[in-house]
Amino acid sequence: MTQNTLAQQLTYFTSNWVQATQEPFSGHNLAQFFRNEVQNSVASLVHMFNPSYLVKASVGAGNWANIPWISILNPNLTDSTQDGIYPVYLFRADGSGFYLSLNQGTTVPTQTLGKTKAEHRANYIQQYVLAHLPQLSNWGQQTIDLRATTSLGKSYESYNIIAKYYDAHTELSEDKLKNDLSELLGFYQEIETIYQYIESLDFDSSEQPAIKETPKNYKNISFNNLTQLSKPFLLLAGISGTGKTRFVREQAKVTGSLSETYCLTSVRPDWHEPSDLLGYISRLSGHAQYVTTDVLKFIAKAWHAIIDADLDIVVDQDNRLSVLGNKEELEQIRPYWLCLDEMNLAPVEQYFADYLSILETREWQWTDDEFQYRCDAILKPTVFNQVANIAELRQELGFEDGIYDEVWALFCQHGMSLPFNLIVAGTVNMDETTHGFSRKVIDRALSFDFGDFFPNDFDHFFNPVVQHKTLSYPIYSHASPSDLPTIDSTGQKSIAFLKAVNHVLDNTPFKLAFRALNELLLSVISTNPTSDVELQAVWDDFLMCKVLPRIDGDHDKLMLIQQSNDSNQLSADGILSDTLLTELSTVLKRSLSEIWDEPEARPDLYRQAVNDNQNDTRIGIACRSKAKLEWMQQRLQRSGFTNFWP
């Protein structure tokens, strides 16, 4: 009876199902085969996707079921087939085929609400899930026919969200079964991000179920629970396989749906101009037509979120678009994550030039809880003026609905600027196959050595004890004393720190300017430290993200110019030992005195402990810049050249 593949097992089961139901249930071989071999085959595929998922199977309890099933349960959503949402294999009563269905538990809703309201709720949830996961709508069919003869079996039909049918009379493809299951599990994982809202639906307050208004941004964002970035452009550098791309994906999942708030674009080595990223005007057809890209469409999608939140969009005195609103409204707008995978396979300064320039024109102005945001156009008004069929471009960017008429007219006249909720994260590997970064790029980004900030812990691969904090877009562009925390209310501590660092960098290409000071103060504002230890942790991370990535070179370049020839100290083996790196370490030992020598003195600002009671999630770590400077100095002594990148 043993079958080798899932396809063979399912074919065997369906072909013998009807005959088995005419025979005694107790101890039947087909029932044991289903509960063991078929269930285990499904479980092995599911656990490759997520080992925490539960797999349950049933052909009946005491008697043959009308509809046998194998369910897949995410414990974060449900651990019972009687409630919640879950993928399930449902087999037709007549043995003619089966479905892989994203379905809903029927028992608990029916007992709680009654049959009518429960079915109304199930229908609403179906439409809500499909609306927020539009790709799921094209995955399968919204109605199923199980040939059921019992009320429970028929309820599976009305509670179906989406399903794929497999005819038992045709040869089943093992690859298709695996691919379909993998795709549905991916959608199921995304449902976790909207499930909290689904659970909040009220269907029991009146004769007609009171359905709360479906929010466009169904996850409220409390800035108290997020780590706000000081810049919306990140470089995630590290060796291959450390999880850089997955990190961006997971960040998008926390506050939104991946199909809505996440875009992965693989950078090609032949990209050499901004049109490769943002599109271009083509006249091959005889008239000017704008060729859009996934990136441009995603930027437009981020704008949709701002517009749908009913924030005011006006033209300011400088003829630029401005967004007006308050902090409460801002908390309804999720970050939109654009991931540029293998970003430095092509020269970043070339294909990313437009973004790098526009990035520095962002301006936030706050008056109490009211804000104004403005930025130069990333898609110029000349583009809209040159395109022959403007309606076609409007449709391509998703603005064809009449509610966008006013904003679209503003775009046509003043251009489309960078939306404030867009975060760009580039994953980079620094090896012989990739391009380096100029200081122009580094100065405009937050550079994370991924191995230092988010190290892989092999010992806790199956049961992580640390989780990433949720990151969000910046809401400040220029530091103001009124925004600084009490621990550094005038900014003088941070200014003194940066002056000490800059004194070492004086007369070198690495010297810092006003932009660096502004971004240091923005980091202090965003992190809001309450003690000197926390303030020095901010400085430490600023060194890692903004200062040390700018430093590279050989012995000659890293010698301190203010030294005389007599002060060039050589170690016993003839290697230069007194360099800009060692002098910087000396200065930082004083400036970071609270955290320099203690192994776990400073808090990790980007990770927290996985703690069930949530009373203390703080992680203590060693000073990052100290370890990095030592590593760079050792590399210089060993190779005669050093830089920040691993």
mmCIF file with all atom_site columns, C-alpha atoms in Angstrom, residues 174-255:
data_model
loop_
_atom_site.group_PDB
_atom_site.id
_atom_site.type_symbol
_atom_site.label_atom_id
_atom_site.label_alt_id
_atom_site.label_comp_id
_atom_site.label_asym_id
_atom_site.label_entity_id
_atom_site.label_seq_id
_atom_site.pdbx_PDB_ins_code
_atom_site.Cartn_x
_atom_site.Cartn_y
_atom_site.Cartn_z
_atom_site.occupancy
_atom_site.B_iso_or_equiv
_atom_site.pdbx_formal_charge
_atom_site.auth_seq_id
_atom_site.auth_comp_id
_atom_site.auth_asym_id
_atom_site.auth_atom_id
_atom_site.pdbx_PDB_model_num
ATOM 1  C CA . GLU A 1 174 ? 3.968   16.142 -7.902 1.00 0.00 ? 174 GLU A CA 1
ATOM 2  C CA . ASP A 1 175 ? 5.668   19.421 -8.815 1.00 0.00 ? 175 ASP A CA 1
ATOM 3  C CA . LYS A 1 176 ? 2.340   21.213 -9.209 1.00 0.00 ? 176 LYS A CA 1
ATOM 4  C CA . LEU A 1 177 ? 1.106   19.917 -5.854 1.00 0.00 ? 177 LEU A CA 1
ATOM 5  C CA . LYS A 1 178 ? 4.268   21.170 -4.163 1.00 0.00 ? 178 LYS A CA 1
ATOM 6  C CA . ASN A 1 179 ? 4.254   24.548 -5.940 1.00 0.00 ? 179 ASN A CA 1
ATOM 7  C CA . ASP A 1 180 ? 0.583   25.168 -5.229 1.00 0.00 ? 180 ASP A CA 1
ATOM 8  C CA . LEU A 1 181 ? 1.034   24.319 -1.560 1.00 0.00 ? 181 LEU A CA 1
ATOM 9  C CA . SER A 1 182 ? 4.125   26.527 -1.291 1.00 0.00 ? 182 SER A CA 1
ATOM 10 C CA . GLU A 1 183 ? 2.314   29.463 -2.888 1.00 0.00 ? 183 GLU A CA 1
ATOM 11 C CA . LEU A 1 184 ? -0.710  29.116 -0.602 1.00 0.00 ? 184 LEU A CA 1
ATOM 12 C CA . LEU A 1 185 ? 1.518   28.883 2.471  1.00 0.00 ? 185 LEU A CA 1
ATOM 13 C CA . GLY A 1 186 ? 3.154   32.135 1.376  1.00 0.00 ? 186 GLY A CA 1
ATOM 14 C CA . PHE A 1 187 ? -0.242  33.832 1.209  1.00 0.00 ? 187 PHE A CA 1
ATOM 15 C CA . TYR A 1 188 ? -1.198  32.263 4.541  1.00 0.00 ? 188 TYR A CA 1
ATOM 16 C CA . GLN A 1 189 ? 1.883   33.777 6.122  1.00 0.00 ? 189 GLN A CA 1
ATOM 17 C CA . GLU A 1 190 ? 0.848   37.227 4.890  1.00 0.00 ? 190 GLU A CA 1
ATOM 18 C CA . ILE A 1 191 ? -2.618  36.836 6.404  1.00 0.00 ? 191 ILE A CA 1
ATOM 19 C CA . GLU A 1 192 ? -0.993  37.008 9.838  1.00 0.00 ? 192 GLU A CA 1
ATOM 20 C CA . THR A 1 193 ? -0.432  40.741 9.245  1.00 0.00 ? 193 THR A CA 1
ATOM 21 C CA . ILE A 1 194 ? -4.155  41.450 8.831  1.00 0.00 ? 194 ILE A CA 1
ATOM 22 C CA . TYR A 1 195 ? -5.600  38.868 11.185 1.00 0.00 ? 195 TYR A CA 1
ATOM 23 C CA . GLN A 1 196 ? -5.746  41.240 14.147 1.00 0.00 ? 196 GLN A CA 1
ATOM 24 C CA . TYR A 1 197 ? -8.160  43.427 12.236 1.00 0.00 ? 197 TYR A CA 1
ATOM 25 C CA . ILE A 1 198 ? -10.250 40.443 11.109 1.00 0.00 ? 198 ILE A CA 1
ATOM 26 C CA . GLU A 1 199 ? -10.576 39.302 14.706 1.00 0.00 ? 199 GLU A CA 1
ATOM 27 C CA . SER A 1 200 ? -11.838 42.759 15.707 1.00 0.00 ? 200 SER A CA 1
ATOM 28 C CA . LEU A 1 201 ? -14.852 42.601 13.367 1.00 0.00 ? 201 LEU A CA 1
ATOM 29 C CA . ASP A 1 202 ? -18.166 42.960 15.210 1.00 0.00 ? 202 ASP A CA 1
ATOM 30 C CA . PHE A 1 203 ? -20.939 40.755 13.828 1.00 0.00 ? 203 PHE A CA 1
ATOM 31 C CA . ASP A 1 204 ? -22.983 40.375 16.973 1.00 0.00 ? 204 ASP A CA 1
ATOM 32 C CA . SER A 1 205 ? -24.267 43.840 17.795 1.00 0.00 ? 205 SER A CA 1
ATOM 33 C CA . SER A 1 206 ? -27.391 43.991 15.604 1.00 0.00 ? 206 SER A CA 1
ATOM 34 C CA . GLU A 1 207 ? -29.674 42.021 13.295 1.00 0.00 ? 207 GLU A CA 1
ATOM 35 C CA . GLN A 1 208 ? -27.561 43.210 10.405 1.00 0.00 ? 208 GLN A CA 1
ATOM 36 C CA . PRO A 1 209 ? -23.925 42.560 11.382 1.00 0.00 ? 209 PRO A CA 1
ATOM 37 C CA . ALA A 1 210 ? -22.126 45.760 12.296 1.00 0.00 ? 210 ALA A CA 1
ATOM 38 C CA . ILE A 1 211 ? -18.989 45.618 10.185 1.00 0.00 ? 211 ILE A CA 1
ATOM 39 C CA . LYS A 1 212 ? -16.421 48.182 11.156 1.00 0.00 ? 212 LYS A CA 1
ATOM 40 C CA . GLU A 1 213 ? -15.155 50.374 8.356  1.00 0.00 ? 213 GLU A CA 1
ATOM 41 C CA . THR A 1 214 ? -12.369 48.636 6.534  1.00 0.00 ? 214 THR A CA 1
ATOM 42 C CA . PRO A 1 215 ? -9.280  50.786 7.053  1.00 0.00 ? 215 PRO A CA 1
ATOM 43 C CA . LYS A 1 216 ? -7.042  51.298 4.051  1.00 0.00 ? 216 LYS A CA 1
ATOM 44 C CA . ASN A 1 217 ? -4.073  50.874 6.383  1.00 0.00 ? 217 ASN A CA 1
ATOM 45 C CA . TYR A 1 218 ? -5.342  48.111 8.588  1.00 0.00 ? 218 TYR A CA 1
ATOM 46 C CA . LYS A 1 219 ? -2.401  48.130 10.996 1.00 0.00 ? 219 LYS A CA 1
ATOM 47 C CA . ASN A 1 220 ? -2.231  51.169 13.200 1.00 0.00 ? 220 ASN A CA 1
ATOM 48 C CA . ILE A 1 221 ? 1.296   52.386 13.767 1.00 0.00 ? 221 ILE A CA 1
ATOM 49 C CA . SER A 1 222 ? 2.154   53.771 17.177 1.00 0.00 ? 222 SER A CA 1
ATOM 50 C CA . PHE A 1 223 ? 5.406   55.696 16.988 1.00 0.00 ? 223 PHE A CA 1
ATOM 51 C CA . ASN A 1 224 ? 6.032   54.730 20.597 1.00 0.00 ? 224 ASN A CA 1
ATOM 52 C CA . ASN A 1 225 ? 6.469   51.118 19.475 1.00 0.00 ? 225 ASN A CA 1
ATOM 53 C CA . LEU A 1 226 ? 8.639   51.777 16.428 1.00 0.00 ? 226 LEU A CA 1
ATOM 54 C CA . THR A 1 227 ? 12.263  52.666 15.872 1.00 0.00 ? 227 THR A CA 1
ATOM 55 C CA . GLN A 1 228 ? 12.226  55.663 13.586 1.00 0.00 ? 228 GLN A CA 1
ATOM 56 C CA . LEU A 1 229 ? 15.061  55.927 11.123 1.00 0.00 ? 229 LEU A CA 1
ATOM 57 C CA . SER A 1 230 ? 16.933  59.184 10.669 1.00 0.00 ? 230 SER A CA 1
ATOM 58 C CA . LYS A 1 231 ? 17.190  58.555 6.898  1.00 0.00 ? 231 LYS A CA 1
ATOM 59 C CA . PRO A 1 232 ? 14.894  56.601 4.532  1.00 0.00 ? 232 PRO A CA 1
ATOM 60 C CA . PHE A 1 233 ? 17.815  55.062 2.610  1.00 0.00 ? 233 PHE A CA 1
ATOM 61 C CA . LEU A 1 234 ? 19.661  52.031 4.030  1.00 0.00 ? 234 LEU A CA 1
ATOM 62 C CA . LEU A 1 235 ? 22.658  50.031 2.852  1.00 0.00 ? 235 LEU A CA 1
ATOM 63 C CA . LEU A 1 236 ? 22.685  46.515 4.295  1.00 0.00 ? 236 LEU A CA 1
ATOM 64 C CA . ALA A 1 237 ? 26.162  45.104 3.776  1.00 0.00 ? 237 ALA A CA 1
ATOM 65 C CA . GLY A 1 238 ? 27.376  41.652 4.669  1.00 0.00 ? 238 GLY A CA 1
ATOM 66 C CA . ILE A 1 239 ? 28.404  38.271 3.372  1.00 0.00 ? 239 ILE A CA 1
ATOM 67 C CA . SER A 1 240 ? 25.931  36.314 1.271  1.00 0.00 ? 240 SER A CA 1
ATOM 68 C CA . GLY A 1 241 ? 23.286  34.361 3.145  1.00 0.00 ? 241 GLY A CA 1
ATOM 69 C CA . THR A 1 242 ? 23.073  36.457 6.320  1.00 0.00 ? 242 THR A CA 1
ATOM 70 C CA . GLY A 1 243 ? 19.428  37.364 5.686  1.00 0.00 ? 243 GLY A CA 1
ATOM 71 C CA . LYS A 1 244 ? 19.657  40.937 4.397  1.00 0.00 ? 244 LYS A CA 1
ATOM 72 C CA . THR A 1 245 ? 16.830  40.629 1.866  1.00 0.00 ? 245 THR A CA 1
ATOM 73 C CA . ARG A 1 246 ? 14.709  38.633 4.287  1.00 0.00 ? 246 ARG A CA 1
ATOM 74 C CA . PHE A 1 247 ? 15.232  41.351 6.899  1.00 0.00 ? 247 PHE A CA 1
ATOM 75 C CA . VAL A 1 248 ? 13.614  43.935 4.608  1.00 0.00 ? 248 VAL A CA 1
ATOM 76 C CA . ARG A 1 249 ? 10.768  41.557 3.804  1.00 0.00 ? 249 ARG A CA 1
ATOM 77 C CA . GLU A 1 250 ? 10.128  40.871 7.486  1.00 0.00 ? 250 GLU A CA 1
ATOM 78 C CA . GLN A 1 251 ? 10.100  44.603 8.251  1.00 0.00 ? 251 GLN A CA 1
ATOM 79 C CA . ALA A 1 252 ? 7.388   45.092 5.615  1.00 0.00 ? 252 ALA A CA 1
ATOM 80 C CA . LYS A 1 253 ? 5.344   42.216 7.027  1.00 0.00 ? 253 LYS A CA 1
ATOM 81 C CA . VAL A 1 254 ? 5.176   43.688 10.517 1.00 0.00 ? 254 VAL A CA 1
ATOM 82 C CA . THR A 1 255 ? 3.195   46.774 9.533  1.00 0.00 ? 255 THR A CA 1
#
